[in-house]
PDB file of C-alpha atoms in Angstrom:
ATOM      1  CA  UNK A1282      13.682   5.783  -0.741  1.00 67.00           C
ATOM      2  CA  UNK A1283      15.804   4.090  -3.584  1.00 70.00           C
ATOM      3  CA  UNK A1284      13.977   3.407  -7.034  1.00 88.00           C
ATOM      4  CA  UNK A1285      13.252   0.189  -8.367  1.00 93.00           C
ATOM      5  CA  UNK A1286      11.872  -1.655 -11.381  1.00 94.00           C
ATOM      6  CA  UNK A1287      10.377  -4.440 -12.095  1.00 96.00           C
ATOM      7  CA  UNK A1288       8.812  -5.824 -15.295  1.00 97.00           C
ATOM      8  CA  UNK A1289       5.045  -4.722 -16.376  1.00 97.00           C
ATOM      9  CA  UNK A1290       3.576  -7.983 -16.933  1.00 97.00           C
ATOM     10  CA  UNK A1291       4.921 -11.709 -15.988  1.00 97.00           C
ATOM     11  CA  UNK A1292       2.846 -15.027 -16.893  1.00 97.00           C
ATOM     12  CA  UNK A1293       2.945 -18.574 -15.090  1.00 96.00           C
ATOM     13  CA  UNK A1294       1.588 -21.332 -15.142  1.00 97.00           C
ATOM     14  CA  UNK A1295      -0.777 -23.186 -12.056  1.00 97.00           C
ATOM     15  CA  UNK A1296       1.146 -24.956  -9.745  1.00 97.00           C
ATOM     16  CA  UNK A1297       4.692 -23.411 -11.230  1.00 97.00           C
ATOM     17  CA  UNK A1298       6.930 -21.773  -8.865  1.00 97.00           C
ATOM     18  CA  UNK A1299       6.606 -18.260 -10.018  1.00 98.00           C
ATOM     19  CA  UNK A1300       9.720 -15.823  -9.728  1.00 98.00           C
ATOM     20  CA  UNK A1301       9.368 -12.232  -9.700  1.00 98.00           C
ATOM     21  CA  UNK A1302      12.571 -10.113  -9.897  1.00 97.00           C
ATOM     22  CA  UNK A1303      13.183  -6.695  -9.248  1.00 97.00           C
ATOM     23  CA  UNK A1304      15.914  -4.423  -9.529  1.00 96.00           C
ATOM     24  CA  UNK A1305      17.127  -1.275  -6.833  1.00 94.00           C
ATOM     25  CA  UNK A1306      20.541  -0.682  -7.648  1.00 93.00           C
ATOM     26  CA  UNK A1307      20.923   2.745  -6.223  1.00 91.00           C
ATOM     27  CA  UNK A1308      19.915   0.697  -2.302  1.00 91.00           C
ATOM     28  CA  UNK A1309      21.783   2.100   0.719  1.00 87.00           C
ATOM     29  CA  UNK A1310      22.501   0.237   3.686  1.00 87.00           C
ATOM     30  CA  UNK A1311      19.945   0.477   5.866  1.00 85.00           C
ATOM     31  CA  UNK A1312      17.132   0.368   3.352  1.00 88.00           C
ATOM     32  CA  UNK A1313      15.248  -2.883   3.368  1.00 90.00           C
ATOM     33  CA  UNK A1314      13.039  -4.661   0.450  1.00 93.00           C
ATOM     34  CA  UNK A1315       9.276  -4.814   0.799  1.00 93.00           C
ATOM     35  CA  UNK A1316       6.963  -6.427  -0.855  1.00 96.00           C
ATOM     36  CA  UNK A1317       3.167  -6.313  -1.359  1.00 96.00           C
ATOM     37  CA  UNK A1318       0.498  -7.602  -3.668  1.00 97.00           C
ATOM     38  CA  UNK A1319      -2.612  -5.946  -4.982  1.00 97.00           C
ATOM     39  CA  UNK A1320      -5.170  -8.231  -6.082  1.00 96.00           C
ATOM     40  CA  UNK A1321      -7.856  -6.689  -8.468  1.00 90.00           C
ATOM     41  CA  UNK A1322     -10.003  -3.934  -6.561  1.00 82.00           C
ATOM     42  CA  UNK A1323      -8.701  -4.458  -3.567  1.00 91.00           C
ATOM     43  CA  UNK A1324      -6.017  -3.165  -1.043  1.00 95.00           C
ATOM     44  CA  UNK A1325      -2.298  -4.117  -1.267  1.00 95.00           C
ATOM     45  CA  UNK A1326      -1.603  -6.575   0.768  1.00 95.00           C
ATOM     46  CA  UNK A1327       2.392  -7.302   2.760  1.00 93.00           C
ATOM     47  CA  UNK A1328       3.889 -10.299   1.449  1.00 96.00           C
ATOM     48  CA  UNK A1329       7.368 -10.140   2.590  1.00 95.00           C
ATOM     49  CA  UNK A1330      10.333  -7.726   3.676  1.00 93.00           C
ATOM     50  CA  UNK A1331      14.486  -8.533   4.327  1.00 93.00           C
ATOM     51  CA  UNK A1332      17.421  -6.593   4.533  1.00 92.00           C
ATOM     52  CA  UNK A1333      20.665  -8.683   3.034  1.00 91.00           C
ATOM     53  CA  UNK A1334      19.698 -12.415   4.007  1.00 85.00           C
ATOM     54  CA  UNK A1335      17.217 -14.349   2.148  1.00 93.00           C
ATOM     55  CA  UNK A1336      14.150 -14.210   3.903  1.00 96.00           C
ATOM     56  CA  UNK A1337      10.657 -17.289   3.992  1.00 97.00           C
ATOM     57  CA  UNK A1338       7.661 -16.844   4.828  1.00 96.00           C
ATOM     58  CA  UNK A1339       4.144 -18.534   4.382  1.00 95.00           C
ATOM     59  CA  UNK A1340       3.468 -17.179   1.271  1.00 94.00           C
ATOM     60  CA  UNK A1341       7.052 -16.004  -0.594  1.00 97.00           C
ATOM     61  CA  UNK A1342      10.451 -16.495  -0.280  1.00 98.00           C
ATOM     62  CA  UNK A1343      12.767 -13.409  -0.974  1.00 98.00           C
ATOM     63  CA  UNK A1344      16.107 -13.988  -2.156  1.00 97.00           C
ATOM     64  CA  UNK A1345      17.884 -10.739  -1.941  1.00 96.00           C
ATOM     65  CA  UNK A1346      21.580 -10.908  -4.116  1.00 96.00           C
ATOM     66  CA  UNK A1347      24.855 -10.341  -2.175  1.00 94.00           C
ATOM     67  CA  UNK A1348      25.561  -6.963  -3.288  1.00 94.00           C
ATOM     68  CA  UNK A1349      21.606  -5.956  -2.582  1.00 95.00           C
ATOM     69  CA  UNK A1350      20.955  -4.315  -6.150  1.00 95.00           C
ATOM     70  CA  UNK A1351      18.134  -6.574  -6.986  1.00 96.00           C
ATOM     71  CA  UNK A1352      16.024  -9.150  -5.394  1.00 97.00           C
ATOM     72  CA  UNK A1353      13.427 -11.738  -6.292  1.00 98.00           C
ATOM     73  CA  UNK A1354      10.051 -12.894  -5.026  1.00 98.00           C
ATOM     74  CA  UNK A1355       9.430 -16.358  -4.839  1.00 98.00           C
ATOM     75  CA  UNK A1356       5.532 -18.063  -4.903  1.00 98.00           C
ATOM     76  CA  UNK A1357       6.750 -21.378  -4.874  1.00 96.00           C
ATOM     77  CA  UNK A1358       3.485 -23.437  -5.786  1.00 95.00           C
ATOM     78  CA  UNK A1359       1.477 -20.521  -7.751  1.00 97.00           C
ATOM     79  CA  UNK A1360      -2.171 -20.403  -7.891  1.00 97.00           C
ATOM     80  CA  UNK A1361      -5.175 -18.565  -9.660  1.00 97.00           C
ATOM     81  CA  UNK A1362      -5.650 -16.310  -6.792  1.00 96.00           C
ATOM     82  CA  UNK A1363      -1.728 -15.572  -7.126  1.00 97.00           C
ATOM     83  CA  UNK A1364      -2.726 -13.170  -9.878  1.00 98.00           C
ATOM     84  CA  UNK A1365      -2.271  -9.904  -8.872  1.00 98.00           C
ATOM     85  CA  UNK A1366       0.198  -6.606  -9.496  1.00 97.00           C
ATOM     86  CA  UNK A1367       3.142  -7.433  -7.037  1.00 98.00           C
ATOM     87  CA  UNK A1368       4.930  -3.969  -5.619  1.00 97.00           C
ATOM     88  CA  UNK A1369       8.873  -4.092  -4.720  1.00 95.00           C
ATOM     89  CA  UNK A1370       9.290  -1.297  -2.351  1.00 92.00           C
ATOM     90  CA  UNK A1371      12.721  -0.196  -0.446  1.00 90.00           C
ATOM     91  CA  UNK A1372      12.665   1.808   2.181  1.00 84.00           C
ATOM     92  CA  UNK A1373      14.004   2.589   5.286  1.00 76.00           C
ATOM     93  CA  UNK A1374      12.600   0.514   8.354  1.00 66.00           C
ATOM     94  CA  UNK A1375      13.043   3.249  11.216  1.00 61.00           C
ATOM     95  CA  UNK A1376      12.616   6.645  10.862  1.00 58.00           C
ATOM     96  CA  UNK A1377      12.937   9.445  13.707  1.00 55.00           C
ATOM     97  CA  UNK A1378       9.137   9.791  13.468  1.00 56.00           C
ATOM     98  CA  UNK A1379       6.514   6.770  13.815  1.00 57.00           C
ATOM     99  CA  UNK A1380       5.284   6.858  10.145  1.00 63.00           C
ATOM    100  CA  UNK A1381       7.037   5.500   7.573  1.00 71.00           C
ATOM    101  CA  UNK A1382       4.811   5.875   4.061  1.00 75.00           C
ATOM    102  CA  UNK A1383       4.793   3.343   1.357  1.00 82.00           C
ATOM    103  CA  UNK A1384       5.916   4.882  -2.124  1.00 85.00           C
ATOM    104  CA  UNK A1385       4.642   2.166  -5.192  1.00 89.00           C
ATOM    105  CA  UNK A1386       5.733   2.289  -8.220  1.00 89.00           C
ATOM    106  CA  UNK A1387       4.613   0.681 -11.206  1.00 91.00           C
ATOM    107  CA  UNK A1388       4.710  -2.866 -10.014  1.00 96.00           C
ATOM    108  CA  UNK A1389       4.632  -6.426 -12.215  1.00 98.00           C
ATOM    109  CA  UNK A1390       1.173  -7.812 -13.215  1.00 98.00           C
ATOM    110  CA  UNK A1391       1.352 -11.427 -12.547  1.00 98.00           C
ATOM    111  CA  UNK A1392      -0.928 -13.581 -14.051  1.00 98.00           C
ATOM    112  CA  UNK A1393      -1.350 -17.245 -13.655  1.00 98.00           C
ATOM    113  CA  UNK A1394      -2.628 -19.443 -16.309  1.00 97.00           C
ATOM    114  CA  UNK A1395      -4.373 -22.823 -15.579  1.00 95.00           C
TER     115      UNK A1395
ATOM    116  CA  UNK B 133      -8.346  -8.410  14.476  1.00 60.00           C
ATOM    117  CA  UNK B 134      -5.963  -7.321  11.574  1.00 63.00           C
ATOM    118  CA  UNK B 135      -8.731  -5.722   9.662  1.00 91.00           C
ATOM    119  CA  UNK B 136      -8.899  -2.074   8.747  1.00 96.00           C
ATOM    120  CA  UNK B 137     -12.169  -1.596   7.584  1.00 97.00           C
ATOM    121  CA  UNK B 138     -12.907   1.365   5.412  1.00 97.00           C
ATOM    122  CA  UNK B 139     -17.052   2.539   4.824  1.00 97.00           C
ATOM    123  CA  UNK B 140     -18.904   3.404   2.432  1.00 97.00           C
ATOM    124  CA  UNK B 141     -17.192   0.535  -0.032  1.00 96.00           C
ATOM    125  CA  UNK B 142     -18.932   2.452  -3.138  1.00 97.00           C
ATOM    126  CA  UNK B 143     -19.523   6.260  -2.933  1.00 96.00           C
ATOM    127  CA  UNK B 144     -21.623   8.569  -5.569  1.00 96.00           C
ATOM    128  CA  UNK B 145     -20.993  12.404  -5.064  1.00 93.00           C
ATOM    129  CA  UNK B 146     -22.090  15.422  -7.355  1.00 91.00           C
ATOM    130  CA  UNK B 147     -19.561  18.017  -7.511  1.00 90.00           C
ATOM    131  CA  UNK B 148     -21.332  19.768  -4.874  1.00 89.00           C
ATOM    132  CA  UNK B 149     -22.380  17.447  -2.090  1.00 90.00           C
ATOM    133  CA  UNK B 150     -20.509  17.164   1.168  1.00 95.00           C
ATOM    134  CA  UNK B 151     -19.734  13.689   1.653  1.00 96.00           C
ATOM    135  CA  UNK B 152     -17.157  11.383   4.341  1.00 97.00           C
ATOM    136  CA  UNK B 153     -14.601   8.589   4.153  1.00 98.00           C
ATOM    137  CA  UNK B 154     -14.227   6.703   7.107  1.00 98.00           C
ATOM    138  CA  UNK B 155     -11.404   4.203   8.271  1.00 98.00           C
ATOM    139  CA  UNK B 156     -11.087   2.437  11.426  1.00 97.00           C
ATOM    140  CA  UNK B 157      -8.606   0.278  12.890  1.00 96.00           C
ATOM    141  CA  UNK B 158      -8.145  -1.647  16.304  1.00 91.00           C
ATOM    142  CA  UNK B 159      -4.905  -2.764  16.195  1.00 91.00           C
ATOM    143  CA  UNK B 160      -3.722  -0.401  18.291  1.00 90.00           C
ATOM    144  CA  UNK B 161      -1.375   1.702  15.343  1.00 90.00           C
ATOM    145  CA  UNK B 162      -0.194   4.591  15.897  1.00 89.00           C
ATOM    146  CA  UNK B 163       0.042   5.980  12.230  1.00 90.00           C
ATOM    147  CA  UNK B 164      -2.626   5.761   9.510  1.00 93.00           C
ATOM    148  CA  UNK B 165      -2.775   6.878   6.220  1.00 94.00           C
ATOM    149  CA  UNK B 166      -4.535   8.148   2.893  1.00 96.00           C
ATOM    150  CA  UNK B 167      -4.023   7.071  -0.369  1.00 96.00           C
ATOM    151  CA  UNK B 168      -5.508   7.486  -3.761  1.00 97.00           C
ATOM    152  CA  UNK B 169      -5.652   5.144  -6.771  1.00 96.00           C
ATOM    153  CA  UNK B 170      -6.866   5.339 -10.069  1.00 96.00           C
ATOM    154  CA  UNK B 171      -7.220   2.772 -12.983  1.00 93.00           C
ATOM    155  CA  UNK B 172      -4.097   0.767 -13.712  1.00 91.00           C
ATOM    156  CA  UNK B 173      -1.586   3.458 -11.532  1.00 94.00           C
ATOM    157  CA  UNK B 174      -0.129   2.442  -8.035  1.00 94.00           C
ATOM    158  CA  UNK B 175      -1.544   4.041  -4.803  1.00 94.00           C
ATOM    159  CA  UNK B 176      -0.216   7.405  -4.225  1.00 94.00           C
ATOM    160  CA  UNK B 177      -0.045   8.547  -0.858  1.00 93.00           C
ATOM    161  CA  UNK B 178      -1.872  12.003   0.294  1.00 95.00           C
ATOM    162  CA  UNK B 179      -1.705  12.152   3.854  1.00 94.00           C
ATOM    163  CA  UNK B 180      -0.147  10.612   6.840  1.00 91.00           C
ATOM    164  CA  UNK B 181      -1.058  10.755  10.538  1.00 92.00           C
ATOM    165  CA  UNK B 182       1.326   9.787  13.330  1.00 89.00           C
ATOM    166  CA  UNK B 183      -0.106   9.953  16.926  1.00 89.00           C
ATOM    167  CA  UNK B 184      -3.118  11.763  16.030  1.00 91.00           C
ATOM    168  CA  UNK B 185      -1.419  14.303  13.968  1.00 91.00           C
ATOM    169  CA  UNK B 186      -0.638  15.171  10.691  1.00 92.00           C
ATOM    170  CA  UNK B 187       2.701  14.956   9.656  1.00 88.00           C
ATOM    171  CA  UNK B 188       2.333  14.303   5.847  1.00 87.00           C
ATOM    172  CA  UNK B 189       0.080  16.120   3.587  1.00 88.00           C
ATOM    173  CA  UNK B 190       1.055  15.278   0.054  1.00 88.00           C
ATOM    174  CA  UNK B 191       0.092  18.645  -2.083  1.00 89.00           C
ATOM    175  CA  UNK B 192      -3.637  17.436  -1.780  1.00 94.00           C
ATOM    176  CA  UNK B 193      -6.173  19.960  -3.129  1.00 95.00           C
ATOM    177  CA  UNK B 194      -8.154  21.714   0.278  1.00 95.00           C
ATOM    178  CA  UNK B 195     -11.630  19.966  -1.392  1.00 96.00           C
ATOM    179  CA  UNK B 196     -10.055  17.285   0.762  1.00 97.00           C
ATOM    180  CA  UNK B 197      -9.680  17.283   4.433  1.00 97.00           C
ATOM    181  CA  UNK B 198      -8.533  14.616   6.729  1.00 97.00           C
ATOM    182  CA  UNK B 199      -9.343  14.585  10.324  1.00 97.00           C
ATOM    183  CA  UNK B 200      -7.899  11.361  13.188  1.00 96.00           C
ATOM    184  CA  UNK B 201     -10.634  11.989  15.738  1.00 95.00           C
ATOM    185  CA  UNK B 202      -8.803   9.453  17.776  1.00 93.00           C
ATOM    186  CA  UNK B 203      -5.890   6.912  17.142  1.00 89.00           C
ATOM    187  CA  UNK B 204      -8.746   4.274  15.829  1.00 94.00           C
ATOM    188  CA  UNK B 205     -10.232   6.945  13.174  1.00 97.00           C
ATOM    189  CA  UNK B 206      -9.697   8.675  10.121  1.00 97.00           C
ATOM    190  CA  UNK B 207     -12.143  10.289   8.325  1.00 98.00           C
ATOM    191  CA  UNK B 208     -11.818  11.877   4.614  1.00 98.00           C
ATOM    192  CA  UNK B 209     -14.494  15.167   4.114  1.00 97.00           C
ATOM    193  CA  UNK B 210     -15.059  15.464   0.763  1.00 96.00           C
ATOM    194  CA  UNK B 211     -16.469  19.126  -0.751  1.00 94.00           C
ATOM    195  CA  UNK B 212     -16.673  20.237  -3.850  1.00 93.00           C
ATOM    196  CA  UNK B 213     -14.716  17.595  -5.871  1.00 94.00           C
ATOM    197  CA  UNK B 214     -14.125  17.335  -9.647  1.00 95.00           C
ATOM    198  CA  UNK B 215     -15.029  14.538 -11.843  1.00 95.00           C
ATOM    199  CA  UNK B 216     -11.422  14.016 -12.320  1.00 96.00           C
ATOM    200  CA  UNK B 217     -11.788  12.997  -8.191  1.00 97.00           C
ATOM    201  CA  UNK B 218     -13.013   9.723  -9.084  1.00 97.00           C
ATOM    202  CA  UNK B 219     -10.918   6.975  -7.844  1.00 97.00           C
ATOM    203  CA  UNK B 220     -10.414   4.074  -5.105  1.00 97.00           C
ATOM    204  CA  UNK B 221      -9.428   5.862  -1.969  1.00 98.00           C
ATOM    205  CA  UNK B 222      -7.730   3.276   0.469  1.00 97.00           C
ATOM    206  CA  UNK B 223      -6.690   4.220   4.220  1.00 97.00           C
ATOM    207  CA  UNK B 224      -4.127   2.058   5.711  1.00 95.00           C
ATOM    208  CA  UNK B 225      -2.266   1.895   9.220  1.00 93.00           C
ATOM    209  CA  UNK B 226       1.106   0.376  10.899  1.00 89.00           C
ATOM    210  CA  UNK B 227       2.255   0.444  14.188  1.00 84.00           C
ATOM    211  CA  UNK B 228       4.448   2.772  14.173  1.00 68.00           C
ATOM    212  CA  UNK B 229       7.173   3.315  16.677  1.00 60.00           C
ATOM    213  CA  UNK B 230       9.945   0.535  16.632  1.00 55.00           C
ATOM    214  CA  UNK B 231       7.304  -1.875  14.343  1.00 58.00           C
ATOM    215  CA  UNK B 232       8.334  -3.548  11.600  1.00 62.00           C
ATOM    216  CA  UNK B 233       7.047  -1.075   9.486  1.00 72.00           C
ATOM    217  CA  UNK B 234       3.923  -2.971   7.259  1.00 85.00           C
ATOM    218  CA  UNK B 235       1.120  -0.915   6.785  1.00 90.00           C
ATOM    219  CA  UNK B 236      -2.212  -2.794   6.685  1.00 93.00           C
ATOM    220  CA  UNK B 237      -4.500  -1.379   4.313  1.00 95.00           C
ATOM    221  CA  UNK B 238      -8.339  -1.615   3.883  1.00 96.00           C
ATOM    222  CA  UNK B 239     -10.410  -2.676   0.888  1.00 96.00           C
ATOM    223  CA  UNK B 240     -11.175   1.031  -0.391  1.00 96.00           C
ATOM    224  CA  UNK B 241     -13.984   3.286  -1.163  1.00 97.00           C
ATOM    225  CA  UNK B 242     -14.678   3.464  -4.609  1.00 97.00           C
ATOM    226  CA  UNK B 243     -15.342   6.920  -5.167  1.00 97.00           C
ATOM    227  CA  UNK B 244     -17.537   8.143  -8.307  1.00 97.00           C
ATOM    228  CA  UNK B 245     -17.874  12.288  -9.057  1.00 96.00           C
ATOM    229  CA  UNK B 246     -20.415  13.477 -11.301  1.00 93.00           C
TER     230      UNK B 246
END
């Protein structure tokens, strides 16, 4: 799975649209971008994934750039229970076998402010 | 039901008790997995079961030892741990297969080694 990284710690404030970026420059082609939340103490939760188009959801958007070397996560009304430490993952979506792990790396603290 | 629910949520252990994590899912996945967590790190994955068998084991220490009675199940036996043990153990599962690929993880068990 490719590397990424993505800034320790991020602030925003209540109702802001906050915009968490992250970078995997070394992505190959059929490696997608995941993304999961941890909110304090307990277990990561999936937010969103996409391959090369921008992707919505009902909680994030992901807005993946053309060449696919970085992405960003998108919580367009952010709120106090947005805080968390948000995980960019890439990875593969199929493999030959039927489990495909999740590696985390360090991940961006988020922290909304009222 | 989305839930994978993981018991005991809090666990004390001496360094030489025998003691269990249990995880349970009904979702129906196919592959469910390990991981360990200490303060402030990301999760890091120790072992992976696809279809009932074990097809990752991450370098884990033999003082643990996983066991998928059945695709619902996974249980962690704990014996003879260190202090340096201590540390939120989630289990998580995904379908597997030609799924999309999110794992669901449970809340943890908080693990303390004295």
């Amino acid at each position: 799975d490719a590397k990424t990284t993505q800034p320790p710690s991020m602030d925003c404030a209540e109702g802001r649209a906050a915009n968490l970026p992250c970078n995997h420059s070394t992505i190959s082609g059929n490696e997608y971008v995941y993304w999961y939340r941890q909110i304090h103490s307990q277990g990561p939760q999936y937010i969103i994934h996409g391959l090369k188009n921008n992707e919505t959801n009902e909680m994030a958007s992901l807005i993946i750039t053309e060449d696919r070397k970085s992405s960003t996560l998108i919580l367009p009304h952010a709120t106090l229970r947005d805080t968390a430490v948000y995980y960019c993952i890439v990875r593969v979506l199929r493999t030959s076998g039927s489990a495909r792990q999740l590696t985390f790396g360090s991940g961006t603290q988020l922290t909304v402010l009222p | 039901d989305t839930e994978v629910t993981q018991t005991p949520k809090h666990l004390v252990m001496g360094m030489t008790n025998k003691k269990s994590l249990k995880c349970e899912q009904h979702m129906g996945h196919r592959a469910m997995y390990w991981y360990k967590q200490k303060a402030k790190k990301p999760p890091e994955l120790m072992f992976v079961y696809s279809y009932e068998k074990l097809s990752i084991n991450e370098s884990v220490p033999s003082r643990f030892s996983p066991e998928c009675p059945n695709s619902s199940l996974l249980n962690l036996h704990l014996h003879a741990l260190q202090p340096e043990d201590s540390a939120l153990y989630l289990c998580a599962s995904s379908q597997g297969g030609q799924g999309t690929g999110e794992l669901f993880f449970g809340e943890g068990s908080r693990l303390t080694v004295l």
